[in-house]
Amino acid sequence: MGEVPPHADRKSVWLDCDPGHDDALAIILAGYDSRLRLLGVSTVAGNQTVEKVTLNALGLLTAAGLHSIPVVQGQAKPLMRPAQICPAIHGESGLEFLDGSSMQDYAVGSPVNEKAVLYMHSCISSHAESQPVALVCTGALTNAALLVSLFPELLPKIEIVLMGGCLGTGNTGSVAEFNIQSDPEAAKIVFECGAPVTMVPLEVTHTALATPAVLQRLSVRSTPFLGLMRKLLLFFAQTYREVFSFEHPPLHDPLAVFYVACPEAFKVKRMRVDIETSSPLSAGQTVCDIWGRSPLGPNATVALEADVDSFWESMIAAVMKADMVSPLNSPKNPV
């Protein structure tokens, strides 16, 4: 990883998410990559209800030794549609393990008692100094859409990097990915807001697989925290195998964080991305103008490939840093 950059030289990140299994690792990467400075975490309904994913965020931050990172609870439902959740992949708690326990068992403290978009605006504004803050979204874009709608003056101070969408085949819809499908209207607002938008789609995240070799790298030390990380990936592996027939589970959300830390590790293309909001067959489809035929012009940078080996180097390094400070490894274990 090299020497840690001076605090002021790190890229400031706000993470907006619906903490399930891959979001948990996105939080760890944002919190421990030496190129990043995690300002806070906001939650949104998606993998589970917003109350459950907020507890998951608190539990993960506690277990990972990131106690000082604020959590604020965001929107409980999409802008115009009923809420969708995903227990088939992430379990009834949204972040549970094969033994029936869950990340909520580690939750300490409470979320910030303020409306999420108001707290996000205040925090992002105060940290957008020499460069924009990266708003990294790894769930439905409801909070982000409200933020850019209520505070258009924030647009020059942010760049939006999201895990979501697809160029072709979806996951929870034939041509739609879950995060965008959960709130298509919010996604449309975000893609058309005028801030720089980068989309890391399924085609890229499906290449970052948690293979047995990755699990082996998390077994170099026998600690409670690394044991928890292995349990997390094993649950995800089983559900992805049963639902999508993946031999090894893809780790979606940390790729968006990795893009902020290391954009040179990605092959990207500028293109027009429109969001389908009307069709009952394809609501939430990211209609990507790959060949440049749209008269509207590009509005997003779309990732096409990622250096997966570099990603795993950064991801494993972040997990190992968390392991060094995790309170789960303390003999007294106050968690």
XYZ file of N, CA and C in Angstrom, residues 49-157:
327
model
N -34.891 -3.800 5.435
C -35.509 -2.538 5.834
C -34.435 -1.572 6.316
N -34.752 -0.286 6.294
C -33.737 0.702 6.665
C -33.339 0.565 8.126
N -34.264 0.136 8.979
C -33.920 -0.057 10.391
C -32.901 -1.178 10.549
N -33.090 -2.262 9.808
C -32.168 -3.395 9.914
C -30.796 -3.063 9.326
N -30.768 -2.417 8.165
C -29.458 -2.128 7.568
C -28.700 -1.073 8.370
N -29.435 -0.219 9.088
C -28.759 0.753 9.952
C -28.080 0.039 11.114
N -28.764 -0.936 11.704
C -28.130 -1.747 12.751
C -26.923 -2.504 12.198
N -27.021 -2.978 10.960
C -25.894 -3.666 10.343
C -24.691 -2.733 10.204
N -24.952 -1.485 9.814
C -23.861 -0.521 9.685
C -23.197 -0.268 11.033
N -24.000 -0.093 12.066
C -23.443 0.120 13.405
C -22.644 -1.095 13.862
N -23.156 -2.295 13.585
C -22.446 -3.504 13.981
C -21.124 -3.663 13.266
N -21.105 -3.399 11.969
C -19.865 -3.538 11.203
C -18.833 -2.513 11.637
N -19.237 -1.264 11.796
C -18.298 -0.227 12.224
C -17.719 -0.548 13.598
N -18.538 -1.081 14.491
C -18.052 -1.477 15.808
C -17.047 -2.608 15.693
N -17.416 -3.661 14.971
C -16.540 -4.822 14.843
C -15.225 -4.476 14.168
N -15.271 -3.529 13.223
C -14.080 -3.170 12.458
C -13.240 -2.082 13.126
N -13.643 -1.634 14.297
C -12.856 -0.617 14.989
C -13.006 0.779 14.421
N -14.110 1.030 13.717
C -14.357 2.349 13.122
C -15.422 3.091 13.935
N -15.216 3.137 15.249
C -16.235 3.649 16.163
C -16.569 5.123 15.940
N -15.619 5.885 15.426
C -15.816 7.332 15.312
C -16.593 7.738 14.063
N -16.882 6.808 13.171
C -17.584 7.140 11.932
C -19.074 7.275 12.217
N -19.677 8.426 11.912
C -21.110 8.591 12.186
C -21.973 7.806 11.201
N -23.105 7.341 11.696
C -24.114 6.655 10.880
C -25.402 7.446 10.976
N -26.029 7.692 9.835
C -27.308 8.393 9.839
C -28.301 7.578 9.020
N -29.489 7.394 9.573
C -30.500 6.560 8.920
C -31.255 7.365 7.875
N -31.294 6.828 6.649
C -31.928 7.529 5.543
C -33.326 7.028 5.229
N -33.643 6.988 3.940
C -35.009 6.762 3.493
C -35.433 5.303 3.632
N -36.682 5.132 4.060
C -37.231 3.800 4.302
C -37.905 3.212 3.070
N -38.128 4.029 2.032
C -38.786 3.547 0.819
C -38.372 4.407 -0.361
N -38.542 3.914 -1.560
C -38.236 4.694 -2.753
C -39.109 5.938 -2.864
N -38.739 6.820 -3.802
C -39.470 8.067 -3.968
C -40.929 7.846 -4.343
N -41.200 6.867 -5.253
C -42.543 6.722 -5.809
C -43.057 5.295 -5.813
N -42.305 4.361 -5.269
C -42.661 2.948 -5.382
C -42.637 2.284 -4.013
N -43.267 1.131 -3.898
C -43.160 0.389 -2.638
C -41.737 -0.124 -2.438
N -41.365 -0.320 -1.188
C -40.020 -0.792 -0.868
C -39.832 -2.232 -1.330
N -38.609 -2.530 -1.787
C -38.198 -3.896 -2.091
C -37.058 -4.270 -1.151
N -37.035 -5.513 -0.698
C -35.899 -5.996 0.078
C -35.410 -7.302 -0.537
N -34.272 -7.801 -0.066
C -33.623 -8.920 -0.734
C -33.185 -10.003 0.259
N -34.133 -10.608 0.997
C -33.758 -11.623 1.980
C -33.178 -12.884 1.352
N -33.471 -13.144 0.059
C -32.956 -14.354 -0.588
C -31.437 -14.351 -0.657
N -30.836 -13.161 -0.724
C -29.378 -13.058 -0.823
C -28.753 -12.727 0.524
N -29.364 -11.833 1.284
C -28.716 -11.315 2.488
C -29.374 -11.753 3.800
N -30.406 -12.581 3.720
C -31.006 -13.101 4.929
C -32.003 -12.156 5.567
N -32.672 -12.630 6.617
C -33.724 -11.853 7.268
C -33.193 -10.633 8.003
N -31.943 -10.662 8.424
C -31.367 -9.497 9.090
C -30.722 -8.541 8.094
N -30.490 -9.016 6.878
C -29.770 -8.218 5.896
C -28.276 -8.462 5.899
N -27.761 -9.012 7.005
C -26.331 -9.322 7.068
C -26.137 -10.406 8.120
N -26.521 -11.631 7.737
C -26.469 -12.707 8.714
C -25.524 -13.812 8.259
N -25.332 -14.784 9.140
C -24.344 -15.826 8.918
C -25.013 -17.191 8.981
N -24.290 -18.195 8.519
C -24.862 -19.535 8.423
C -25.253 -20.119 9.776
N -24.628 -19.632 10.857
C -24.948 -20.160 12.190
C -26.149 -19.462 12.823
N -26.789 -18.550 12.068
C -27.973 -17.868 12.568
C -27.700 -16.551 13.255
N -26.440 -16.236 13.540
C -26.105 -14.936 14.116
C -26.106 -13.875 13.013
N -25.954 -12.619 13.395
C -25.968 -11.549 12.396
C -25.063 -10.414 12.840
N -24.795 -9.503 11.910
C -23.960 -8.350 12.222
C -24.619 -7.446 13.253
N -25.938 -7.510 13.358
C -26.639 -6.689 14.337
C -26.245 -7.037 15.765
N -25.743 -8.251 15.971
C -25.321 -8.676 17.306
C -24.160 -7.829 17.831
N -23.453 -7.138 16.935
C -22.280 -6.356 17.327
C -22.570 -4.857 17.415
N -23.805 -4.457 17.136
C -24.135 -3.036 17.073
C -24.004 -2.371 18.434
N -23.306 -1.250 18.440
C -23.156 -0.420 19.630
C -23.487 1.013 19.238
N -24.177 1.722 20.099
C -24.500 3.114 19.814
C -25.756 3.259 18.983
N -25.980 4.465 18.530
C -27.196 4.798 17.788
C -26.844 5.672 16.597
N -27.708 5.685 15.588
C -27.467 6.602 14.471
C -27.650 8.047 14.905
N -27.088 8.953 14.132
C -27.248 10.384 14.372
C -28.729 10.735 14.309
N -29.197 11.510 15.255
C -30.610 11.865 15.327
C -30.881 13.100 14.468
N -30.833 12.915 13.160
C -31.064 14.005 12.218
C -31.498 13.404 10.888
N -32.220 14.185 10.088
C -32.572 13.726 8.754
C -31.299 13.483 7.951
N -31.249 12.346 7.257
C -30.009 11.948 6.591
C -29.510 12.989 5.609
N -30.394 13.484 4.743
C -29.903 14.402 3.708
C -29.405 15.710 4.311
N -29.978 16.145 5.419
C -29.502 17.372 6.070
C -28.119 17.157 6.668
N -27.931 16.015 7.306
C -26.619 15.711 7.898
C -25.578 15.494 6.809
N -25.948 14.797 5.741
C -25.030 14.585 4.624
C -24.598 15.916 4.022
N -25.554 16.805 3.818
C -25.238 18.118 3.240
C -24.255 18.882 4.104
N -24.513 18.902 5.408
C -23.644 19.639 6.324
C -22.228 19.069 6.322
N -22.133 17.757 6.401
C -20.818 17.121 6.486
C -20.052 17.242 5.178
N -20.717 16.969 4.069
C -20.038 17.048 2.773
C -19.598 18.474 2.481
N -20.458 19.446 2.766
C -20.105 20.849 2.512
C -18.865 21.268 3.285
N -18.758 20.807 4.518
C -17.643 21.232 5.362
C -16.330 20.554 4.987
N -16.391 19.486 4.173
C -15.171 18.770 3.805
C -14.812 18.911 2.332
N -15.643 19.590 1.563
C -15.333 19.800 0.146
C -14.398 20.997 0.028
N -13.123 20.763 0.315
C -12.138 21.848 0.386
C -11.399 21.978 -0.941
N -10.269 21.293 -1.075
C -9.472 21.423 -2.288
C -10.002 20.565 -3.428
N -10.840 19.578 -3.123
C -11.395 18.713 -4.156
C -12.781 18.245 -3.733
N -13.617 17.828 -4.705
C -14.965 17.373 -4.359
C -14.939 16.126 -3.485
N -15.979 15.970 -2.706
C -16.180 14.761 -1.917
C -16.802 13.696 -2.822
N -16.332 12.472 -2.697
C -16.916 11.364 -3.452
C -18.110 10.813 -2.679
N -19.296 10.952 -3.252
C -20.500 10.336 -2.698
C -20.615 8.957 -3.337
N -20.267 7.930 -2.574
C -20.263 6.562 -3.090
C -21.568 5.895 -2.688
N -22.349 5.492 -3.678
C -23.671 4.918 -3.435
C -23.653 3.443 -3.826
N -23.973 2.580 -2.864
C -23.977 1.149 -3.133
C -25.338 0.520 -2.828
N -26.363 1.322 -2.839
C -27.733 0.853 -2.660
C -28.642 1.646 -3.575
N -29.928 1.650 -3.274
C -30.862 2.496 -4.010
C -30.417 3.951 -3.899
N -30.738 4.749 -4.915
C -30.222 6.120 -4.986
C -31.188 7.145 -4.392
N -32.068 6.703 -3.507
C -33.091 7.587 -2.943
C -32.479 8.743 -2.161
N -31.567 8.451 -1.240
C -30.930 9.525 -0.464
C -30.181 10.485 -1.383
N -29.448 9.938 -2.339
C -28.658 10.778 -3.249
C -29.556 11.685 -4.075
N -30.685 11.148 -4.548
C -31.606 11.963 -5.347
C -32.182 13.115 -4.538
N -32.545 12.846 -3.301
C -33.055 13.918 -2.444
C -31.971 14.951 -2.168
N -30.748 14.489 -1.941
C -29.643 15.404 -1.643
C -29.408 16.372 -2.796
N -29.296 15.856 -4.023
C -28.994 16.745 -5.148
C -30.196 17.600 -5.534
N -31.411 17.149 -5.201
C -32.605 17.941 -5.500
C -32.777 19.085 -4.506
N -32.538 18.803 -3.238
C -32.707 19.826 -2.205
C -31.558 20.828 -2.175
N -30.375 20.372 -2.534
C -29.185 21.220 -2.412
C -28.404 21.244 -3.718
N -28.964 21.865 -4.768
C -28.240 21.905 -6.047
C -26.900 22.636 -5.943
N -26.745 23.493 -4.932
C -25.467 24.171 -4.738
C -24.350 23.212 -4.354
N -24.729 21.983 -3.995
C -23.741 20.975 -3.633
C -23.120 20.300 -4.861
N -23.743 20.446 -6.019
C -23.295 19.713 -7.205
C -21.830 19.961 -7.563
N -21.313 21.185 -7.483
C -19.894 21.372 -7.797
C -18.957 20.794 -6.738
N -19.509 20.384 -5.606
C -18.672 19.920 -4.498
C -18.636 18.397 -4.369
